[in-house]
Coordinates of C-alpha atoms in Angstrom, one line a residue:
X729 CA -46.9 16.1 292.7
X730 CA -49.4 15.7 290.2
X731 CA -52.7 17.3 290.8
X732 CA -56.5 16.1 289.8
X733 CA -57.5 17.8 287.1
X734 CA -61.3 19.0 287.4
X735 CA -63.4 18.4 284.5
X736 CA -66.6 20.1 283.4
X737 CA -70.0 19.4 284.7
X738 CA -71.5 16.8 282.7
X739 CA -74.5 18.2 280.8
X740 CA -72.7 21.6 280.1
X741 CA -70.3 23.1 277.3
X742 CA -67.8 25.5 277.0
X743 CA -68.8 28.0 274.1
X744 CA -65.9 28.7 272.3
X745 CA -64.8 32.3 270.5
X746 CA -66.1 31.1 266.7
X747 CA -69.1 29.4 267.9
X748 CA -70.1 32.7 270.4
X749 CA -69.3 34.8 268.1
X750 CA -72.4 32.7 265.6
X751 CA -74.6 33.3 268.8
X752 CA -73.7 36.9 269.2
X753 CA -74.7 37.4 265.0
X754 CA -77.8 35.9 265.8
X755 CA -79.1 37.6 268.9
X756 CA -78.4 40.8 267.3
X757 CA -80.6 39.9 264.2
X758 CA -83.1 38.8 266.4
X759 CA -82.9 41.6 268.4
X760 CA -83.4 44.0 265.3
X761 CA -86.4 42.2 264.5
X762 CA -88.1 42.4 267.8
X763 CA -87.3 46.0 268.5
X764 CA -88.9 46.7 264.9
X765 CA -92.0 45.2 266.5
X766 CA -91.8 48.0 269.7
X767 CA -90.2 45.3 272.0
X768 CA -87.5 46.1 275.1
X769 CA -85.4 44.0 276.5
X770 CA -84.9 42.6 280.1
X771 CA -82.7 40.4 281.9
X772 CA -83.8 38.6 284.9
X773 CA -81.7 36.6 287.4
X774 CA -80.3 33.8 286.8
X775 CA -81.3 32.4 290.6
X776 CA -85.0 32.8 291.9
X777 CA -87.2 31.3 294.7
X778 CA -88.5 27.9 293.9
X779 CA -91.9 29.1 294.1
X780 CA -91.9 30.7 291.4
X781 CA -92.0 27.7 289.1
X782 CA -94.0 25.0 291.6
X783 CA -96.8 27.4 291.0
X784 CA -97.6 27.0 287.2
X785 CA -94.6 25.8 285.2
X786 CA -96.3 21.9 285.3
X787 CA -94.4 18.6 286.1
X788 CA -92.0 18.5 282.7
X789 CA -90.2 21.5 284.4
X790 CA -90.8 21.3 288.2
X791 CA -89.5 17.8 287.6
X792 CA -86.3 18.9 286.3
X793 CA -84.9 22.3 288.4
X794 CA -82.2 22.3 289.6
X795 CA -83.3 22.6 293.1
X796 CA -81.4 23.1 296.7
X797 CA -81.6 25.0 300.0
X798 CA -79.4 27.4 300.7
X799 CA -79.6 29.5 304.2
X800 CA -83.0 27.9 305.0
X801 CA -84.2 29.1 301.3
X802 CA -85.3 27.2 298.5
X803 CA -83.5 28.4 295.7
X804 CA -83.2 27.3 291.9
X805 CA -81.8 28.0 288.4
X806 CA -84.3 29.4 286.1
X807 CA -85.5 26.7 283.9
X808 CA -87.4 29.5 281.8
X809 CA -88.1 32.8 281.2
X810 CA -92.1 33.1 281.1
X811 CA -92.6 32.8 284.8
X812 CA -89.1 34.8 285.8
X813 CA -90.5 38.2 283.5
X814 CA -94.1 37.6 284.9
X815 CA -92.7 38.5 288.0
X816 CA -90.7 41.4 286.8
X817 CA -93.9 42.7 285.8
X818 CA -95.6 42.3 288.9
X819 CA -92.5 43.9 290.5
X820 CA -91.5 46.8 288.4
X821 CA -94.2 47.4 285.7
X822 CA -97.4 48.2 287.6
X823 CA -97.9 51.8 286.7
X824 CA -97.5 52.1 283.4
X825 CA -100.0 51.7 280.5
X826 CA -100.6 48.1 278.7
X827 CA -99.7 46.3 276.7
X828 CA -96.2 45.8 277.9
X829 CA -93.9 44.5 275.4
X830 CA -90.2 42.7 276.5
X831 CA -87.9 40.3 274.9
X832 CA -85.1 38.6 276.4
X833 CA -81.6 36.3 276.0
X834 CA -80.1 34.3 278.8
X835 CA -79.1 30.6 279.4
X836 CA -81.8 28.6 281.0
X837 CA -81.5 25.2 283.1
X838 CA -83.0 21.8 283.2
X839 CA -81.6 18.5 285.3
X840 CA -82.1 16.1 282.2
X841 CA -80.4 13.5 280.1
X842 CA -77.8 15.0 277.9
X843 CA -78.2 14.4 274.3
X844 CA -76.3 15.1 270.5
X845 CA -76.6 19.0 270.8
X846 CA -78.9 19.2 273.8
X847 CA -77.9 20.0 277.2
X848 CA -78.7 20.9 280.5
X849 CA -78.1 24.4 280.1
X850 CA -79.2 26.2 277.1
X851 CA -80.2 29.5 276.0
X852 CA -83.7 31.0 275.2
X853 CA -84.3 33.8 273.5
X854 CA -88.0 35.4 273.5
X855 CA -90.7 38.0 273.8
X856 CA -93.1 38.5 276.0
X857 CA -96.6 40.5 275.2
X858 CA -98.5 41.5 278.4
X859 CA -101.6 43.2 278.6
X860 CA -102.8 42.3 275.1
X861 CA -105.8 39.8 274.6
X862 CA -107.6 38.0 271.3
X863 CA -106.2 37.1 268.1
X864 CA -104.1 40.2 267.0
X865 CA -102.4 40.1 270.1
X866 CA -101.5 36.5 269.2
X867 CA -101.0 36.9 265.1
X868 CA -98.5 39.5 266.5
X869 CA -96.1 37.3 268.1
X870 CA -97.0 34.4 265.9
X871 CA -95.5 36.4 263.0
X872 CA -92.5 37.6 265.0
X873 CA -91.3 33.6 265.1
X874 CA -91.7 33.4 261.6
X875 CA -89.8 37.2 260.9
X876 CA -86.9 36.0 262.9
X877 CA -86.3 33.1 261.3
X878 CA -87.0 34.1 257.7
X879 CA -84.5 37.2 258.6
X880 CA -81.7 34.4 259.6
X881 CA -82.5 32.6 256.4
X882 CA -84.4 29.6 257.7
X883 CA -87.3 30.0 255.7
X884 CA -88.4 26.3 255.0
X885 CA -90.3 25.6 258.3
X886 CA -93.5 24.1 259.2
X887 CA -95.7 25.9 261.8
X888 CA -98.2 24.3 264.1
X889 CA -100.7 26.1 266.3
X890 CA -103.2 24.3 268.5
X891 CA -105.5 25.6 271.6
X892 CA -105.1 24.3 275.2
X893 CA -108.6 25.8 275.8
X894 CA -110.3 22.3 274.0
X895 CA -108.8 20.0 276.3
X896 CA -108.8 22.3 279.5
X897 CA -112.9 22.8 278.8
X898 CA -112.8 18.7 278.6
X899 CA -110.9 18.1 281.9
X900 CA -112.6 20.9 283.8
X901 CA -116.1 19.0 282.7
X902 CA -114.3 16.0 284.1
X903 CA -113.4 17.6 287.1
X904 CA -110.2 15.6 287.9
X905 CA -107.8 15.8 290.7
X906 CA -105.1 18.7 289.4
X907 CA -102.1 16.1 289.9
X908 CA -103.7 14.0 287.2
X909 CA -104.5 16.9 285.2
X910 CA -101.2 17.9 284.5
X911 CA -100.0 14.3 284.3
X912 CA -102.9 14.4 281.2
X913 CA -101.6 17.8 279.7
X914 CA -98.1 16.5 279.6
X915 CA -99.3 13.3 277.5
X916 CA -100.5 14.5 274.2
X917 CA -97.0 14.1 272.4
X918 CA -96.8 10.7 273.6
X919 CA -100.4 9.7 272.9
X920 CA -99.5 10.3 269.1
X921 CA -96.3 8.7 269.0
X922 CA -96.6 5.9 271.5
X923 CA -100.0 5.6 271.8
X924 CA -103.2 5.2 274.3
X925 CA -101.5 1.9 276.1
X926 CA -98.0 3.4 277.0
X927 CA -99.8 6.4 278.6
X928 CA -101.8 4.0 280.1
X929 CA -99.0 2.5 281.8
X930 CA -97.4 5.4 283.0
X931 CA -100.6 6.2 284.5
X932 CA -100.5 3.2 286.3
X933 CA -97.3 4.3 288.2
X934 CA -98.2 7.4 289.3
X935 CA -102.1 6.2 290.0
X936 CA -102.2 2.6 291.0
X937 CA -106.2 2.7 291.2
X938 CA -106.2 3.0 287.8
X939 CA -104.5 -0.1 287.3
X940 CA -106.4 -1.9 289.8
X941 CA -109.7 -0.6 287.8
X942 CA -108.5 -1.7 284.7
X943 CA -107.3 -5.1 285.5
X944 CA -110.7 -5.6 286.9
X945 CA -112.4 -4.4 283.9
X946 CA -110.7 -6.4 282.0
X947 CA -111.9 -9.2 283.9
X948 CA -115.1 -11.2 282.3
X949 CA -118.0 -12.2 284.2
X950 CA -116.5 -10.5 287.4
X951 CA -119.6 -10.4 289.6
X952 CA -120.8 -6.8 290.7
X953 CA -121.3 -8.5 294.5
X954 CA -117.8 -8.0 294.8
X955 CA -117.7 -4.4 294.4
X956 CA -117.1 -1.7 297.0
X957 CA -119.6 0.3 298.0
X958 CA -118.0 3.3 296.9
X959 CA -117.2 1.4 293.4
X960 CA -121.1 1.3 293.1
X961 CA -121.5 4.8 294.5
X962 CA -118.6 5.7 291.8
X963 CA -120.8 4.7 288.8
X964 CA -124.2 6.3 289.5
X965 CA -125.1 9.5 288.3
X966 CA -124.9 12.3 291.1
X967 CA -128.6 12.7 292.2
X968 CA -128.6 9.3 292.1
X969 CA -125.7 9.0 294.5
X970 CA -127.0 11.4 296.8
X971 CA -130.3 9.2 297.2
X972 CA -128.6 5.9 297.6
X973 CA -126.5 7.3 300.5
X974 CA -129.4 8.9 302.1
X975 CA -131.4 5.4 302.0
X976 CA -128.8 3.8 303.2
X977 CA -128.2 6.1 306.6
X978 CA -132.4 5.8 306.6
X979 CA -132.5 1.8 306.7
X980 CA -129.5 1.9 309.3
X981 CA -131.1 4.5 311.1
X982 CA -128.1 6.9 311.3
X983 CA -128.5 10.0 311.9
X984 CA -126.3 13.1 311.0
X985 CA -125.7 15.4 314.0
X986 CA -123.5 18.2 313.5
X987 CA -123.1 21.6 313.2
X988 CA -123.7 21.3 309.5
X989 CA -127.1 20.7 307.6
X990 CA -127.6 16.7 306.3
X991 CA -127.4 18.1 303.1
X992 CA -124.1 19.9 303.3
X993 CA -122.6 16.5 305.1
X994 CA -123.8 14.5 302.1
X995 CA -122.4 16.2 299.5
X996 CA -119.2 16.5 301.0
X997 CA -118.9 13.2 301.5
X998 CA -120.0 12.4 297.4
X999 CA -117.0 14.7 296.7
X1000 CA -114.7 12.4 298.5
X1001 CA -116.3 9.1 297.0
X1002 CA -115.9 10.8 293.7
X1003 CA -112.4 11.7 294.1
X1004 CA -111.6 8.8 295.2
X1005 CA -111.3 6.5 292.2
X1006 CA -111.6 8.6 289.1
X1007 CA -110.7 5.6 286.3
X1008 CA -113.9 6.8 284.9
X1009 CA -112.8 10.2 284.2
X1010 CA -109.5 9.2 283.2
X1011 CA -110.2 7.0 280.3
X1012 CA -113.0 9.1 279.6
X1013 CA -109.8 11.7 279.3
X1014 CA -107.7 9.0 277.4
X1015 CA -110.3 8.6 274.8
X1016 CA -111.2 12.2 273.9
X1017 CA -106.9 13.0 274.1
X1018 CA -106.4 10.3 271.7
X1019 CA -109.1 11.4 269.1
X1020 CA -107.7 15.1 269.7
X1021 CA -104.0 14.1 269.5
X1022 CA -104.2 13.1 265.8
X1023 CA -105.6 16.5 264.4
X1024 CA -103.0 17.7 262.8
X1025 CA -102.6 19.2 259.5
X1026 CA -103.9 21.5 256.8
X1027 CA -106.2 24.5 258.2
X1028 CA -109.9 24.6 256.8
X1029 CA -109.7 20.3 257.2
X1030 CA -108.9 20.0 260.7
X1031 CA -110.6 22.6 261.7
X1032 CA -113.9 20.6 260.5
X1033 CA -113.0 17.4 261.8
X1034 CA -112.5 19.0 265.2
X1035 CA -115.5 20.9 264.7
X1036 CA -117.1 17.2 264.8
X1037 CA -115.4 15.5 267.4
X1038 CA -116.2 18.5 270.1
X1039 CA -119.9 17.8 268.9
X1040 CA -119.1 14.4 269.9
X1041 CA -118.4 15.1 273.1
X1042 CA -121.0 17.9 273.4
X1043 CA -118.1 20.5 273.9
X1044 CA -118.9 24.3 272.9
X1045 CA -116.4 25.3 270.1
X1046 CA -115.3 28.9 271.6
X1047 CA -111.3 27.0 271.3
X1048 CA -112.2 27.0 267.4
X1049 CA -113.4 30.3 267.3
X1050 CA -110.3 32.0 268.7
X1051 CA -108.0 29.4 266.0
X1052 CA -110.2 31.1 263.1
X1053 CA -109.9 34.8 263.9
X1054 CA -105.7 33.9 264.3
X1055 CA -105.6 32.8 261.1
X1056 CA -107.3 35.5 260.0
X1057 CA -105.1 38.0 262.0
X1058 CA -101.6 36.4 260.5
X1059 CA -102.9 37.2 256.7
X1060 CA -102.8 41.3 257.8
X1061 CA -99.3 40.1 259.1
X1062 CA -98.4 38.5 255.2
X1063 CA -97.2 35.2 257.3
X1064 CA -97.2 32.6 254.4
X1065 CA -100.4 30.4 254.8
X1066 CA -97.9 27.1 253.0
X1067 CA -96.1 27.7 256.1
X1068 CA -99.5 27.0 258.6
X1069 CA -101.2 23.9 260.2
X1070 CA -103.7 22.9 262.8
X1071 CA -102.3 20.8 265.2
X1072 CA -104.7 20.0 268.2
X1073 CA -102.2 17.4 270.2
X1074 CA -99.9 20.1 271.1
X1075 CA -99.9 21.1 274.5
X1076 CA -96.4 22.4 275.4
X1077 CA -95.8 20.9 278.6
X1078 CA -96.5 24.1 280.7
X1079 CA -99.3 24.2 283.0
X1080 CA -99.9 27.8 282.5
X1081 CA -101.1 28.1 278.9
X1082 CA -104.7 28.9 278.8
X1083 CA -105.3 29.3 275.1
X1084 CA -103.6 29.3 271.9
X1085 CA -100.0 27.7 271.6
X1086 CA -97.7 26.8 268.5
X1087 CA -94.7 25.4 267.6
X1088 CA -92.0 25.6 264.8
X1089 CA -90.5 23.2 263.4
X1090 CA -87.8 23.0 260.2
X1091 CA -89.0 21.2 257.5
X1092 CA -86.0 19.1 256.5
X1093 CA -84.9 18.5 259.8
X1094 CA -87.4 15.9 260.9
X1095 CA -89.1 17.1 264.1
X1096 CA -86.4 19.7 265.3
X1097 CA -87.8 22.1 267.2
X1098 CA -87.1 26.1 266.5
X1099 CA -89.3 27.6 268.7
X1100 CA -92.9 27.5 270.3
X1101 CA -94.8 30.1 272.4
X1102 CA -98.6 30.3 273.1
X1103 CA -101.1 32.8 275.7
X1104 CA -101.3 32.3 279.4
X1105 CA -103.8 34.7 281.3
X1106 CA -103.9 33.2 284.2
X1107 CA -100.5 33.1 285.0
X1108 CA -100.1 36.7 286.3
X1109 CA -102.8 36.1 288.6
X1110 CA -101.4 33.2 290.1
X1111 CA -98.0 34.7 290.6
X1112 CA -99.9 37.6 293.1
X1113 CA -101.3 39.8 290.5
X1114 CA -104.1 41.7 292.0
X1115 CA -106.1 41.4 288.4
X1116 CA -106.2 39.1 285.8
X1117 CA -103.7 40.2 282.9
X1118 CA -104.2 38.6 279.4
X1119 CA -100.2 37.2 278.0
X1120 CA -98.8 35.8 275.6
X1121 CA -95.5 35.3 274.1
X1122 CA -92.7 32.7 272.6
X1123 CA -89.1 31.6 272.6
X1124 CA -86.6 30.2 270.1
X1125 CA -83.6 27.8 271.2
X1126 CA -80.2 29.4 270.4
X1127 CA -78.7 26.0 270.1
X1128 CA -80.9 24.7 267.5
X1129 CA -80.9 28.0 265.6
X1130 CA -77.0 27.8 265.8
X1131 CA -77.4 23.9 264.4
X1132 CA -79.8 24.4 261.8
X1133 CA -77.8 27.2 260.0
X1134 CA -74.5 25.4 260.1
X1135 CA -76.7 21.9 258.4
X1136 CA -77.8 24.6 256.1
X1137 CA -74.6 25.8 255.5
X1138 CA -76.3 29.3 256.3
X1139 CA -72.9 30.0 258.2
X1140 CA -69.3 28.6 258.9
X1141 CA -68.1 29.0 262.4
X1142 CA -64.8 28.4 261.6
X1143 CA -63.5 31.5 259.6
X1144 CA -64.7 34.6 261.2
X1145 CA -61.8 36.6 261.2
X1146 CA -61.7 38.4 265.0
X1147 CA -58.6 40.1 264.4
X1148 CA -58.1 42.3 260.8
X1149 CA -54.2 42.8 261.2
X1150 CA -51.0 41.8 263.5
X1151 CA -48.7 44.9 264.2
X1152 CA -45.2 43.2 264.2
X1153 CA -41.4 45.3 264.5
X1154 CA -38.4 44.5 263.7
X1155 CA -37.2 43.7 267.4
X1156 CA -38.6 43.5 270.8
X1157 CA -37.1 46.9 271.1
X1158 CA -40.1 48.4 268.8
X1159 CA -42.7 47.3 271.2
X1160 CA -43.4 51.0 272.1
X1161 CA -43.5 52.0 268.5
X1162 CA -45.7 49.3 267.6
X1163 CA -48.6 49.7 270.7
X1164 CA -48.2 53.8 269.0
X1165 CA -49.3 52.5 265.6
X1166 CA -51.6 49.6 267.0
X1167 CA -53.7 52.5 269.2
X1168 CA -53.8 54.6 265.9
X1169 CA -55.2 52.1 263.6
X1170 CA -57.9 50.7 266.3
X1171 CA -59.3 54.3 266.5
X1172 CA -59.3 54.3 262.8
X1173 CA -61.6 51.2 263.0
X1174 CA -59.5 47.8 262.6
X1175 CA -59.0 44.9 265.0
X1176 CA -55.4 44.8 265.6
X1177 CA -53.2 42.7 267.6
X1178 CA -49.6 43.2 268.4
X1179 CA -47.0 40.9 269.2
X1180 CA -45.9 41.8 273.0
X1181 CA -43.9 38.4 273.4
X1182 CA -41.1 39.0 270.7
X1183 CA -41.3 36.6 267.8
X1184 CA -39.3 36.7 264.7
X1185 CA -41.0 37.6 261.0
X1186 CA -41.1 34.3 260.2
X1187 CA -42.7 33.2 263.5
X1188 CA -44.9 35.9 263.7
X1189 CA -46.1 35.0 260.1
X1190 CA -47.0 31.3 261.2
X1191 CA -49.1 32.4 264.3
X1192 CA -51.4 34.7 262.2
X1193 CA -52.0 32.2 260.1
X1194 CA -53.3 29.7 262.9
X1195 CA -55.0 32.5 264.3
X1196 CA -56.7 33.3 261.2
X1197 CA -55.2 36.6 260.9
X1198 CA -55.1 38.1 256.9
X1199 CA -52.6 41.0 257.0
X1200 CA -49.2 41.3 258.8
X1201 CA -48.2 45.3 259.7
X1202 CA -44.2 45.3 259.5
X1203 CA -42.7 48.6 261.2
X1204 CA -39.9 50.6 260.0
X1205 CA -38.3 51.8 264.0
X1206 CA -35.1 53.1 261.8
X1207 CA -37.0 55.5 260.4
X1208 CA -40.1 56.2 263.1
X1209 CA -40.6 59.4 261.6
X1210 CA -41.9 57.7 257.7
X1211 CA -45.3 57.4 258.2
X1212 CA -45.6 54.3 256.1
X1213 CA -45.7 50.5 257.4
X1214 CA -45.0 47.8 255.6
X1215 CA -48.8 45.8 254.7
X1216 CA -48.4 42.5 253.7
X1217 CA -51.4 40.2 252.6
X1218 CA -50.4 36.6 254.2
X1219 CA -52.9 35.0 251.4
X1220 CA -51.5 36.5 248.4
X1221 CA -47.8 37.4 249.8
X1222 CA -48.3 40.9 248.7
X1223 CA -46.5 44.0 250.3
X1224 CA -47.1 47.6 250.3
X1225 CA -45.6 50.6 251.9
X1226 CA -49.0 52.4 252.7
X1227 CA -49.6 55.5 254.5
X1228 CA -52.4 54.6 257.7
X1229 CA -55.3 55.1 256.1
X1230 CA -54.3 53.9 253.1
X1231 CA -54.1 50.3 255.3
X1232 CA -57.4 50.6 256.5
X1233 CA -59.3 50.9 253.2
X1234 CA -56.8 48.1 251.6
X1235 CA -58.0 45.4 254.7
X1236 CA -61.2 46.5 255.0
X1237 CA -61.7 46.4 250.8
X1238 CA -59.7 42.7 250.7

């Protein structure tokens, strides 16, 4: 009978032995480079508590875990590191002196549409810096991006760094419900692409008062009559608010008995009618994120025009400040300034960020990400850190590294030769001999293989060359005692009777 064969998950890949053994090169020159910079590494596991992510890691990612209760827990794969070696910290790093500096490898997972060389689990590779505040802290790890890729040879790259802090000052001004908030912070990306309307739309879904709002608004001559009480409420300036609603009680002659002052009752009930419908705040939100999204590009010019717009909107400029002293930090760090831009859309997705972020992107490549990063101090804090702990750090994709080196022809991952030389005999009955001389020439440094299933010269011969093998390693069993073998180079056809060593230079020099 015939049985099912099971297939593999959709959304996942099997990483073959060429293609790992790419991965493996570039780990360990990444690896290099952030142990130059004083960095450890840690793994973390692969499984944590839900919580950990519904906390700060924003809707992009809480959307996408993959979620599920097991023994009355709520359990999920790590979508990201950021939030898994935050909590390391908090669990194993308490006592010993800051900054704290960690890097770390490890696949990652996210419930999401496969695409062409994206999947729903991937690998991330990053550093994290805790402990470190201001703009050297950041140039540091700014520059570490930029080292790793310029040591893997991807040196034609654009880099982008923006500053959460000028939107989070606008939204806390606005004081809007935090749902909405991170709907807003999730937005910037598709406010430059798409535009204002599509956000608009998809704010709609999620916030059908906005919709209602706007529909009216967009209706001429709609008479005010019509309007709610708390509609009119909505559009007065707070003192003003407070007075109308205190008239009001006064011509009803209601009076507020409760434990609680008039006052106190008043205001809390503003706070509601203010909260209510906030389509005020939100295209006052809209506006502002459009304006910011399209800041983007060289240095000294956006920096100006931003300079302008927060003037605009009567927003201080410390966001600006901390861009300036970065860029001044990453010229100590000899980080090419052709490779830098100001880029005030990005946001990054992640709730947590706090300050600066940035992103790198290969030049040729369209919009293909390499890696992005940025700080987030409050995100120790809300994890149950007993004190706020400035952080910042970054990760690259592996698959996208991997990609962009084989477009670049940087690398081939078809002809990495795992195994130097096959030990053959004459007969199955020199298997003994040939483990003997297999065991000798491994400790002398060579990958060797042996044939343990008894193939003939010529068959032998054939499989090294599908297996990618160079040199064949004929034994003499008549003679055990000679301590020659027979070398034979399966590219060129030439043989040698050659003394041990005398192998080992000859494949290691070919």
């Amino acid at each position: 009978m015939q049985t099912t064969k099971v297939e593999r998950v959709r959304g996942v890949r099997d990483i073959l032995p060429n293609t790992y053994h790419i991965d493996k090169q570039i780990k360990n020159a990444l690896s290099d480079s952030f142990e130059s910079y004083g960095y450890r590494p840690i793994d973390v596991p692969l499984i944590e508590y839900t919580e950990l992510y519904l906390k700060k890691s924003g809707e992009e990612i809480v959307s996408r875990l993959y979620d599920f209760i097991y023994r009355n827990r709520r359990l999920c794969l790590r979508p990201e590191f950021t939030a898994s070696v935050v909590r390391a910290y908090l669990d194993n790093f308490q006592e010993i002196p800051l900054p704290v500096r960690l890097y770390y490898t490890g696949p990652v997972f996210r419930y999401e549409k496969p695409q062409k060389e994206r999947y729903r689990q991937f690998t991330q590779m990053g550093i994290e810096l805790i402990g470190a505040k201001g703009a050297i802290a950041d140039a540091e790890i700014i520059s570490m991006a930029c080292r790793g890729l310029d040591g893997l040879g991807l040196t034609e790259y654009q880099m982008f760094i923006g500053h959460v802090g000028v939107i989070n000052k606008f939204l806390d001004h606005l004081e809007l419900d935090t749902r909405l908030r991170s709907f807003l912070l999730t937005q910037m990306e598709t406010l430059r692409k798409e535009g204002k309307q599509t956000v608009e739309n998809l704010l709609s879904e999620i916030y059908p008062a906005f919709q209602k709002n706007t529909s009216a608004q967009q209706q001429p001559g709609k008479n005010i009559t019509t309007k709610k009480i708390t509609d009119l409420l909505q559009d007065l300036e707070e003192e003003e608010a407070r007075a109308a609603i205190f008239e009001f009680l006064e011509s009803m002659n209601i009076e507020l008995s409760s434990t609680r002052e008039p006052e106190e009752i008043v205001d809390r009930l503003l706070v509601k009618i203010k909260h209510q419908n906030q389509t005020k705040q939100l295209n006052q939100a809209l506006d502002f994120m459009t304006e910011l999204s399209q800041l983007k590009g060289e240095p000294n010019a956006i920096l100006k025009e931003t300079e302008k717009l927060l003037s605009a909107y009567s927003i201080d400029d410390y966001g600006l400040t901390q861009l300036q002293d970065i860029l001044k930090s990453l010229d100590a760090f000899n980080v090419d300034k052709n490779h830098i831009n100001i880029d005030l859309g990005i946001s990054r997705g992640l709730q947590y960020y706090t300050g600066m972020v940035f992103e790198i992107s290969d030049s040729n490549l369209g919009e293909r990400k390499l890696c992005g990063g940025g700080r987030y101090d409050d995100l120790i804090v809300s994890l149950g850190g007993q004190q706020e702990t400035p952080a910042t750090g970054f990760s690259y994709v592996m698959e996208e590294l991997r990609q962009v080196l084989a477009e670049k022809s940087h690398l081939n991952i078809n002809n990495y030769q795992f195994v130097e030389a096959l030990v053959v005999g004459m007969s199955s009955d020199d298997y003994v001999y040939t483990v003997t001389i297999a065991e000798k020439l491994r400790k002398l440094g060579l990958r060797i293989e042996t044939d343990i299933i008894g193939r003939n010269i010529e068959n032998n011969i054939e499989y090294a060359i599908q297996h990618n093998i160079p040199f064949l390693i004929i034994l003499n069993s008549v003679e055990p005692q000679d301590s020659k073998v027979l070398l034979q180079n399966l590219e060129s056809g030439e043989k040698q009777n050659l003394e041990l060593n005398e192998v080992v230079k000859k494949v290691r020099n070919s």
